[in-house]
Amino acid sequence: MSHLDSSQRILSGSTRRGFLAASGAAGGVLALAACGGKSGGGAGASDDLVGVGNNGMAGKGRSGDAADQLFIAGFQWSPPTNFNTFAAAPAWPASNNVAQYVYETLLRYDIVSGDLLPGLAAKYEVDGTSSITLTLQDGITWHDGTEFTADDVLYTFELGKIDESLGVASFWVEVDEVTADGSTISIAINKDRKNVGMVLATLAQQFVVPKAVFEKAAKETGNKLASWETKECMGTGPYTLEKADQTQIILARNEKYWGKDFYGGLPAPTKVIHPIFKSNEDGNLKFQNGELDVMQQFIPQISKMWDSGKPVGTYLQEEPYFVPGSMPMFVINTTKDGLKDPEVRRAMAHAVDYASIAETAMSGYSADVLASLIVPGGAEDQWLDKDKAKSDGWSYDPKKAEQILTDAGYAKGSDGIFAKDGVKLGPWKLITPQGWTDWNAALEIVAKSFTAVGISAATNFPQQAQVTTSIQNGDFDLACWSVAGSNPATPWQRFSDVMSNVEMVALGKTAYRNYGRWENDEVNDLLEAAAAAADDDSKKKALTALDDLFRKEVPAFPLMYRPDEFFEFNASNWSNWPTEKNDYAPPMFRGAGNQWIFKIQKIGG
Amino acid sequence: MSAPNAPLTDEKAAPRSNPFRSINLSTRFWVALVLVAFVVVLGMAGWVYPTGPGEKVGSLYDPPGDGLLFGTDNFGHDVVSVLMAGTRTSLIIGLVAGIVATTIGVAVGLVSGFVGGWLEELLMGVTNVVLAIPSIIVLILISISLPQSTIWSLAIVIGITAWPWTARAVRAQASSVATREHIDVARLSGSRLPSILLRDVLPYILSYTVMAFVLQVSGAILAEAALSMLGLGPSGANSLGTQLHWALAFQAVASGAWWAFLPPTIILTLVSFGFLLLQASLDEVFNPRLRRGKRRQMKQSAARRAEDARALAASRSEQDGDDAQDPESEAVPAAGRGIQEGGVA
């Protein structure tokens, strides 16, 4: 049962989490054990397949052409109009940091191990905090057959200078110079900022685009690349854009893919088809019926699907089913009276019923929340001091919350709301975008929790654009908002997002981090030290110091954990999906998530 | 003394049935009343039900059982308890919005219909413009722009978008009443406009107003449900609409959690059906033409009318015999007219 091409792991040149031969066998045993279980929905237990549904079942496969096609969903919700990857809202798969089917990145991030795997670059070397050297793979070609060169890489980053409104422009904040010598690319890191992590994150997220195409586009648009519209996208990836209309996007396999040897063959599906749904429900229903193979959509209570005999699976077999990758943050506007007081913020952190949020709002997809800005259990686990987070942190304890407020001199008024010196705790508005259902529900629970301890709060869910503006401009009380998800730059980037006092922005102006306008004298030095830490020990120490400050001051607090991407598969037509027991690839689509598309196996036919 | 000019008291001497029998409360009235009463009782029951709507008693969509009649919703709250609280909120919103809409509608309709002239043109112009804009759009826009959405603000918003059709209908009624003689009398006796409107016009269209109010209540409950389902409902309060909103958001239909969306749907149906039925049956009570009481009652009243007519005819022919020599008696006006004149005199 060797579904894993060992040569690929050697080629990848990094210490991937060991894949034991036994794990394949264990998968088989699991499938056998489930043999006597339920059956139905056209699915049957399968003892010779791994990476099948969590109930050990697999389908019989589709017939005809569809047997060789992969149906994917959850990335495109409107008719695709523009495949310019630098546009404000490009269509999948040209959109930023998604599966590397058409465009590819230099490095690929693995959300489980935290490793940076080779992509277009065969290897990378970091020289302390001064430079990064990349060596490109041999024989890479664009879809039109032209050769991929270091010039394309240089030009891709150069675009950040040509049009400073592009996202790639932020690369030049951390980098002084990029030079190429043959297939070797040297990146000189900004000497003042020394932030290797942020540079690596960009290398792992920025799609490399063809210079020939974008030079023309720059000329056409007068260097306003974001405004360029195109129906084509030409990359280096294993698929080409075949067709895109109102209802679907179809990618066809690139038979001349350069990575044939590197990935141990061509991808299994001949076509990747992304139907465009109007709502989650449509997609979820199709997924349940096996008409979709893999998707990234929120499904409440996904376990019901495999309990009812569908061959649906997730990476983890037990709750929380998904590998945590981000933490929706409860952002506090620290410029408001009452919320200025760290004791009030600490009381709030104690007041929230996190278990209820995880169990109901998140459908059980979140582990217990720790008082830390580091995501436990995934790639960031190594930086986390769990004991400290538990002993110095907070947990759901309404009595403690009231105690903290009483000790800080607050007293309940006749309306049951705490107040001190005429400053009442509330009424505050808790905002988050309408339709982000898990966050909406989480804030309902927070509002209830606050009211129960004597802090007046009510939810309000405007449209997303309005919430974004309110939060960026500091025009809010309390909000649930996202911060950096796991990537090569986290946890540092998350600390920076939540706490950074660099370039503090006044109320009413657009901020891109520290939305709560929390002010502190020490944090900038700590952030600098953590970014420039040369070795793992000093990095962990610096991150722990930041975490300590976070726990002392509570500028914000996490409400729950969330996977970076929901990775859900239905083994009706394809098996050998990545799971905990079959962990040849991480449960993701972006970054290293392109790996499984080469390894999944057709069941029927 | 001739019959046409006979005092009213004599006319009343004709055999009349029990006055309550003329209010024919039909079966549908009682069905409607039971439905509405059931919903109201359900709303009230929330006060005595042991678990509160905000109490977490289980997990996400626990199926019915274990002492929970309808299981739990997406927050792990008891669906029955949330349903009771939601029904209460919906009824309150319906009542308040109904009062607001009916008050505005009747006021605008009365003034424009009675006063007439340019004021009527102006008010009806505004009404027609408001009527032309789909009220759900206005509702959504106002609800989004409200800084905080409470059940009271929502009720008032619904009320101030629902009045136009009441205004138009009341205007038609009021302008018809305005031409009647008793209005002239009131004017001659020096009554001011507000007094005339309230004492001499409103009572004539009160039955219509009551029916409009009932329709407004039912419409407001449905409007609230629509708004709340879109997520524009009252924050921090349970209503039938918010219950459906969360059921939709957490895909109760797809996960087969029928207990999360069926109960509020059924209650909403019962409420609107009950109120509409109530309105229709009240219409029968107020409008004799639509009265469709029991067959026996119909026969009885038909027989009674025939009896009356026979008695009247008998007395007439008697009098005719008496007055045969008096040619003037041929100029006798219709009996009804005579009664009216007698009454006024």
Short mmCIF file of C-alpha atoms in Angstrom, two decimals, chain A residues 203-542:
data_model
loop_
_atom_site.label_atom_id
_atom_site.label_comp_id
_atom_site.label_asym_id
_atom_site.label_seq_id
_atom_site.Cartn_x
_atom_site.Cartn_y
_atom_site.Cartn_z
CA LEU A 203 7.76 34.02 -1.14
CA ALA A 204 5.30 31.31 -0.15
CA GLN A 205 2.18 33.30 -1.11
CA GLN A 206 3.04 35.44 -4.12
CA PHE A 207 2.21 33.77 -7.45
CA VAL A 208 4.99 34.25 -9.96
CA VAL A 209 3.58 35.74 -13.17
CA PRO A 210 4.99 35.77 -16.73
CA LYS A 211 6.98 38.91 -17.41
CA ALA A 212 6.09 38.94 -21.11
CA VAL A 213 2.36 39.09 -20.38
CA PHE A 214 2.43 41.60 -17.56
CA GLU A 215 4.91 43.92 -19.21
CA LYS A 216 2.38 44.29 -21.98
CA ALA A 217 -0.43 44.79 -19.47
CA ALA A 218 1.57 47.46 -17.66
CA LYS A 219 2.06 49.29 -20.93
CA GLU A 220 -1.62 48.99 -21.85
CA THR A 221 -2.87 50.30 -18.54
CA GLY A 222 -0.21 52.92 -17.92
CA ASN A 223 1.19 50.94 -14.98
CA LYS A 224 -2.22 50.68 -13.32
CA LEU A 225 -2.06 46.90 -13.21
CA ALA A 226 -4.94 46.45 -10.78
CA SER A 227 -7.31 47.84 -13.40
CA TRP A 228 -6.23 45.43 -16.15
CA GLU A 229 -8.92 42.95 -17.19
CA THR A 230 -8.23 39.62 -18.82
CA LYS A 231 -10.08 36.38 -19.43
CA GLU A 232 -6.90 34.38 -19.58
CA CYS A 233 -4.33 33.33 -17.10
CA MET A 234 -1.11 31.74 -18.10
CA GLY A 235 1.05 30.24 -15.41
CA THR A 236 3.49 27.44 -14.84
CA GLY A 237 1.11 25.15 -13.00
CA PRO A 238 -0.21 21.65 -13.70
CA TYR A 239 -3.51 22.98 -15.10
CA THR A 240 -4.52 25.50 -17.70
CA LEU A 241 -7.67 27.57 -17.71
CA GLU A 242 -9.91 25.88 -20.24
CA LYS A 243 -13.27 27.52 -19.76
CA ALA A 244 -14.96 29.93 -17.43
CA ASP A 245 -18.59 30.96 -17.56
CA GLN A 246 -21.44 31.93 -15.27
CA THR A 247 -21.82 28.47 -13.85
CA GLN A 248 -18.36 26.95 -13.68
CA ILE A 249 -14.62 27.26 -14.10
CA ILE A 250 -12.91 24.35 -15.83
CA LEU A 251 -9.19 23.68 -15.68
CA ALA A 252 -7.58 21.13 -18.01
CA ARG A 253 -4.47 19.15 -17.19
CA ASN A 254 -1.23 20.54 -18.59
CA GLU A 255 0.30 17.43 -20.16
CA LYS A 256 3.65 19.18 -20.50
CA TYR A 257 3.85 20.20 -16.84
CA TRP A 258 7.44 20.82 -15.79
CA GLY A 259 6.92 19.22 -12.36
CA LYS A 260 6.20 15.73 -13.73
CA ASP A 261 9.42 14.43 -12.19
CA PHE A 262 9.42 16.63 -9.15
CA TYR A 263 5.92 15.63 -8.03
CA GLY A 264 6.31 12.08 -9.34
CA GLY A 265 3.93 12.34 -12.27
CA LEU A 266 1.07 14.40 -13.55
CA PRO A 267 -1.94 15.19 -11.38
CA ALA A 268 -4.55 12.42 -11.29
CA PRO A 269 -7.63 14.36 -12.48
CA THR A 270 -7.69 15.31 -16.14
CA LYS A 271 -9.92 18.22 -15.33
CA VAL A 272 -10.61 20.31 -12.26
CA ILE A 273 -14.11 21.73 -12.29
CA HIS A 274 -15.31 24.43 -9.91
CA PRO A 275 -19.11 24.85 -10.15
CA ILE A 276 -20.27 28.25 -8.97
CA PHE A 277 -22.98 28.08 -6.34
CA LYS A 278 -25.26 30.78 -5.05
CA SER A 279 -25.04 29.71 -1.45
CA ASN A 280 -23.36 27.37 0.95
CA GLU A 281 -26.43 25.15 1.03
CA ASP A 282 -26.30 24.37 -2.68
CA GLY A 283 -22.68 23.34 -2.46
CA ASN A 284 -23.11 21.38 0.75
CA LEU A 285 -25.95 19.36 -0.70
CA LYS A 286 -23.95 18.53 -3.83
CA PHE A 287 -20.98 17.65 -1.66
CA GLN A 288 -23.03 15.33 0.51
CA ASN A 289 -24.29 13.54 -2.60
CA GLY A 290 -20.78 13.04 -3.93
CA GLU A 291 -21.21 15.45 -6.81
CA LEU A 292 -18.36 17.47 -5.32
CA ASP A 293 -15.14 15.75 -4.37
CA VAL A 294 -13.42 18.30 -2.22
CA MET A 295 -14.34 21.72 -0.96
CA GLN A 296 -13.68 24.60 1.34
CA GLN A 297 -17.12 25.52 2.69
CA PHE A 298 -18.46 25.73 6.19
CA ILE A 299 -20.71 22.74 6.90
CA PRO A 300 -22.37 22.65 10.30
CA GLN A 301 -22.02 19.27 11.93
CA ILE A 302 -20.11 17.57 9.17
CA SER A 303 -19.97 14.41 11.32
CA LYS A 304 -23.66 13.87 10.51
CA MET A 305 -22.64 13.22 6.94
CA TRP A 306 -20.42 10.27 7.71
CA ASP A 307 -22.75 9.11 10.47
CA SER A 308 -25.44 8.80 7.83
CA GLY A 309 -23.21 6.62 5.67
CA LYS A 310 -21.73 9.15 3.27
CA PRO A 311 -18.04 8.61 2.45
CA VAL A 312 -17.20 12.10 3.73
CA GLY A 313 -13.94 12.71 5.52
CA THR A 314 -11.72 15.26 7.20
CA TYR A 315 -8.04 15.30 8.08
CA LEU A 316 -8.56 14.66 11.80
CA GLN A 317 -10.82 11.76 12.69
CA GLU A 318 -11.95 13.28 16.00
CA GLU A 319 -13.14 16.76 16.94
CA PRO A 320 -12.17 19.41 15.99
CA TYR A 321 -11.78 17.54 12.65
CA PHE A 322 -9.85 20.45 11.11
CA VAL A 323 -6.30 21.58 11.84
CA PRO A 324 -6.52 25.02 13.46
CA GLY A 325 -4.92 27.76 11.43
CA SER A 326 -6.41 31.05 12.50
CA MET A 327 -8.11 32.70 15.43
CA PRO A 328 -11.00 35.11 14.93
CA MET A 329 -10.13 37.94 17.27
CA PHE A 330 -12.36 39.90 19.63
CA VAL A 331 -11.04 43.37 18.85
CA ILE A 332 -11.48 46.03 21.53
CA ASN A 333 -11.45 49.74 20.75
CA THR A 334 -9.14 50.87 23.54
CA THR A 335 -9.80 54.54 22.88
CA LYS A 336 -13.31 54.28 24.31
CA ASP A 337 -14.07 55.13 27.93
CA GLY A 338 -14.27 51.99 29.95
CA LEU A 339 -12.55 49.90 27.31
CA LYS A 340 -9.39 51.92 28.03
CA ASP A 341 -9.08 50.06 31.31
CA PRO A 342 -7.08 46.80 31.00
CA GLU A 343 -8.98 45.43 34.02
CA VAL A 344 -12.25 45.81 32.13
CA ARG A 345 -10.73 44.04 29.16
CA ARG A 346 -9.47 41.24 31.37
CA ALA A 347 -12.91 40.92 32.96
CA MET A 348 -14.39 40.65 29.47
CA ALA A 349 -11.95 37.90 28.58
CA HIS A 350 -13.10 36.01 31.67
CA ALA A 351 -16.78 36.61 30.94
CA VAL A 352 -16.98 34.88 27.56
CA ASP A 353 -18.34 31.35 27.37
CA TYR A 354 -15.72 29.97 24.96
CA ALA A 355 -16.94 26.39 25.24
CA SER A 356 -20.41 27.40 24.01
CA ILE A 357 -18.88 29.23 21.06
CA ALA A 358 -16.75 26.24 20.11
CA GLU A 359 -19.58 23.79 20.57
CA THR A 360 -22.45 25.63 18.88
CA ALA A 361 -21.23 28.58 16.79
CA MET A 362 -18.21 26.63 15.51
CA SER A 363 -20.04 23.32 15.34
CA GLY A 364 -17.30 21.75 17.49
CA TYR A 365 -14.55 22.67 15.03
CA SER A 366 -12.51 24.54 17.62
CA ALA A 367 -10.39 23.33 20.51
CA ASP A 368 -10.37 25.10 23.89
CA VAL A 369 -9.18 28.66 23.49
CA LEU A 370 -5.93 29.53 25.23
CA ALA A 371 -4.95 32.99 26.41
CA SER A 372 -2.35 33.37 23.71
CA LEU A 373 -1.89 34.76 20.22
CA ILE A 374 -0.21 31.55 19.10
CA VAL A 375 -2.38 28.87 17.50
CA PRO A 376 -1.88 25.58 19.34
CA GLY A 377 -1.84 22.22 17.64
CA GLY A 378 -0.57 23.13 14.20
CA ALA A 379 2.51 24.63 12.65
CA GLU A 380 2.86 27.23 15.42
CA ASP A 381 2.67 24.84 18.35
CA GLN A 382 6.44 24.87 18.82
CA TRP A 383 6.42 28.56 19.80
CA LEU A 384 3.67 28.25 22.40
CA ASP A 385 4.26 28.15 26.16
CA LYS A 386 1.06 26.33 27.06
CA ASP A 387 1.62 26.27 30.83
CA LYS A 388 2.04 30.01 30.97
CA ALA A 389 -1.02 30.54 28.81
CA LYS A 390 -3.00 28.47 31.28
CA SER A 391 -1.58 29.86 34.54
CA ASP A 392 -1.41 33.57 33.61
CA GLY A 393 -4.29 33.65 31.20
CA TRP A 394 -8.04 33.67 31.38
CA SER A 395 -10.83 31.18 30.99
CA TYR A 396 -14.62 31.29 31.21
CA ASP A 397 -15.38 32.33 34.78
CA PRO A 398 -18.18 34.90 35.17
CA LYS A 399 -17.67 35.15 38.95
CA LYS A 400 -14.01 36.01 38.42
CA ALA A 401 -15.03 38.61 35.84
CA GLU A 402 -17.33 40.32 38.33
CA GLN A 403 -14.64 40.05 40.99
CA ILE A 404 -12.08 41.77 38.75
CA LEU A 405 -14.49 44.61 38.06
CA THR A 406 -15.40 44.99 41.73
CA ASP A 407 -11.72 45.00 42.70
CA ALA A 408 -11.04 47.64 40.08
CA GLY A 409 -13.61 49.89 41.74
CA TYR A 410 -16.60 49.28 39.51
CA ALA A 411 -20.03 48.86 41.08
CA LYS A 412 -23.30 47.67 39.65
CA GLY A 413 -25.92 50.36 39.14
CA SER A 414 -29.65 49.94 39.53
CA ASP A 415 -29.81 48.60 35.97
CA GLY A 416 -27.36 45.83 36.82
CA ILE A 417 -24.58 47.36 34.72
CA PHE A 418 -21.14 48.04 36.18
CA ALA A 419 -19.98 51.65 36.33
CA LYS A 420 -17.17 53.69 37.88
CA ASP A 421 -16.85 57.48 38.13
CA GLY A 422 -19.78 57.94 35.78
CA VAL A 423 -18.27 55.64 33.17
CA LYS A 424 -20.72 52.87 32.43
CA LEU A 425 -19.64 49.59 30.91
CA GLY A 426 -21.80 49.79 27.85
CA PRO A 427 -24.04 49.82 26.02
CA TRP A 428 -21.52 48.62 23.47
CA LYS A 429 -22.11 47.35 19.98
CA LEU A 430 -20.52 44.09 18.89
CA ILE A 431 -20.04 44.15 15.14
CA THR A 432 -19.07 41.65 12.47
CA PRO A 433 -20.27 41.25 8.88
CA GLN A 434 -23.78 39.99 8.19
CA GLY A 435 -23.81 36.44 6.88
CA TRP A 436 -20.56 35.32 8.50
CA THR A 437 -22.73 32.95 10.41
CA ASP A 438 -20.24 31.38 12.79
CA TRP A 439 -18.97 34.80 13.83
CA ASN A 440 -22.52 36.15 14.08
CA ALA A 441 -23.44 33.33 16.41
CA ALA A 442 -20.21 33.73 18.39
CA LEU A 443 -20.94 37.39 19.02
CA GLU A 444 -24.50 36.56 20.10
CA ILE A 445 -22.97 34.31 22.73
CA VAL A 446 -20.46 37.01 23.73
CA ALA A 447 -23.25 39.57 24.08
CA LYS A 448 -25.19 37.18 26.30
CA SER A 449 -22.08 36.41 28.35
CA PHE A 450 -21.37 40.12 28.86
CA THR A 451 -24.93 40.91 29.86
CA ALA A 452 -24.82 38.09 32.37
CA VAL A 453 -21.87 39.63 34.26
CA GLY A 454 -23.13 43.20 34.08
CA ILE A 455 -21.57 44.62 30.93
CA SER A 456 -24.13 45.99 28.51
CA ALA A 457 -23.63 44.79 24.94
CA ALA A 458 -25.73 44.06 21.87
CA THR A 459 -24.87 42.67 18.47
CA ASN A 460 -25.08 44.51 15.17
CA PHE A 461 -24.29 42.92 11.83
CA PRO A 462 -23.90 45.44 8.98
CA GLN A 463 -22.62 44.57 5.52
CA GLN A 464 -19.00 43.54 5.16
CA ALA A 465 -17.76 46.72 3.46
CA GLN A 466 -19.22 48.84 6.24
CA VAL A 467 -17.70 46.67 8.96
CA THR A 468 -14.29 46.78 7.28
CA THR A 469 -14.37 50.56 7.13
CA SER A 470 -15.62 50.92 10.70
CA ILE A 471 -12.92 48.66 12.06
CA GLN A 472 -10.09 50.17 10.04
CA ASN A 473 -11.14 53.68 11.00
CA GLY A 474 -11.57 52.83 14.67
CA ASP A 475 -15.28 53.66 14.47
CA PHE A 476 -16.51 50.75 16.58
CA ASP A 477 -16.74 49.52 20.17
CA LEU A 478 -16.09 45.82 19.94
CA ALA A 479 -15.76 43.57 16.93
CA CYS A 480 -14.98 40.09 15.78
CA TRP A 481 -12.35 40.35 13.07
CA SER A 482 -9.66 38.25 11.48
CA VAL A 483 -5.93 38.49 12.01
CA ALA A 484 -3.15 36.66 10.19
CA GLY A 485 -3.75 32.96 9.69
CA SER A 486 -0.89 30.49 10.00
CA ASN A 487 1.85 31.27 7.49
CA PRO A 488 5.65 31.40 7.60
CA ALA A 489 5.48 34.82 9.28
CA THR A 490 3.16 33.83 12.11
CA PRO A 491 2.96 33.97 15.08
CA TRP A 492 5.04 37.13 14.70
CA GLN A 493 2.69 38.61 12.12
CA ARG A 494 -0.29 38.00 14.38
CA PHE A 495 1.38 39.80 17.28
CA SER A 496 2.11 42.64 14.89
CA ASP A 497 -1.49 42.65 13.62
CA VAL A 498 -2.94 42.84 17.11
CA MET A 499 -0.41 44.86 19.07
CA SER A 500 2.02 46.77 16.84
CA ASN A 501 2.47 50.42 17.74
CA VAL A 502 4.53 51.11 14.61
CA GLU A 503 2.84 53.78 12.51
CA MET A 504 -0.07 54.32 14.88
CA VAL A 505 -3.01 55.68 12.94
CA ALA A 506 -5.36 58.28 14.37
CA LEU A 507 -9.06 57.57 14.76
CA GLY A 508 -10.91 58.18 11.52
CA LYS A 509 -7.94 57.21 9.37
CA THR A 510 -7.40 53.79 7.84
CA ALA A 511 -5.33 51.42 9.94
CA TYR A 512 -4.11 48.04 8.73
CA ARG A 513 -3.15 46.62 12.10
CA ASN A 514 -3.87 47.26 15.76
CA TYR A 515 -7.43 48.30 14.97
CA GLY A 516 -8.13 48.82 18.66
CA ARG A 517 -5.52 51.64 18.76
CA TRP A 518 -3.94 50.07 21.80
CA GLU A 519 -0.93 52.04 22.99
CA ASN A 520 2.10 50.63 24.74
CA ASP A 521 5.74 51.62 25.13
CA GLU A 522 7.34 48.22 25.20
CA VAL A 523 5.64 46.39 22.37
CA ASN A 524 7.62 47.79 19.43
CA ASP A 525 10.94 46.74 20.94
CA LEU A 526 9.60 43.29 21.70
CA LEU A 527 8.26 42.92 18.16
CA GLU A 528 11.58 44.00 16.68
CA ALA A 529 13.47 41.55 18.85
CA ALA A 530 11.14 38.71 17.90
CA ALA A 531 11.37 39.49 14.17
CA ALA A 532 15.14 39.60 14.22
CA ALA A 533 15.67 36.61 16.49
CA ALA A 534 18.44 34.59 14.90
CA ASP A 535 17.77 31.16 16.41
CA ASP A 536 14.74 29.22 17.59
CA ASP A 537 15.47 29.59 21.31
CA SER A 538 15.69 33.34 21.25
CA LYS A 539 12.65 33.49 18.93
CA LYS A 540 10.58 31.48 21.38
CA LYS A 541 11.74 33.66 24.27
CA ALA A 542 10.87 36.83 22.40
#
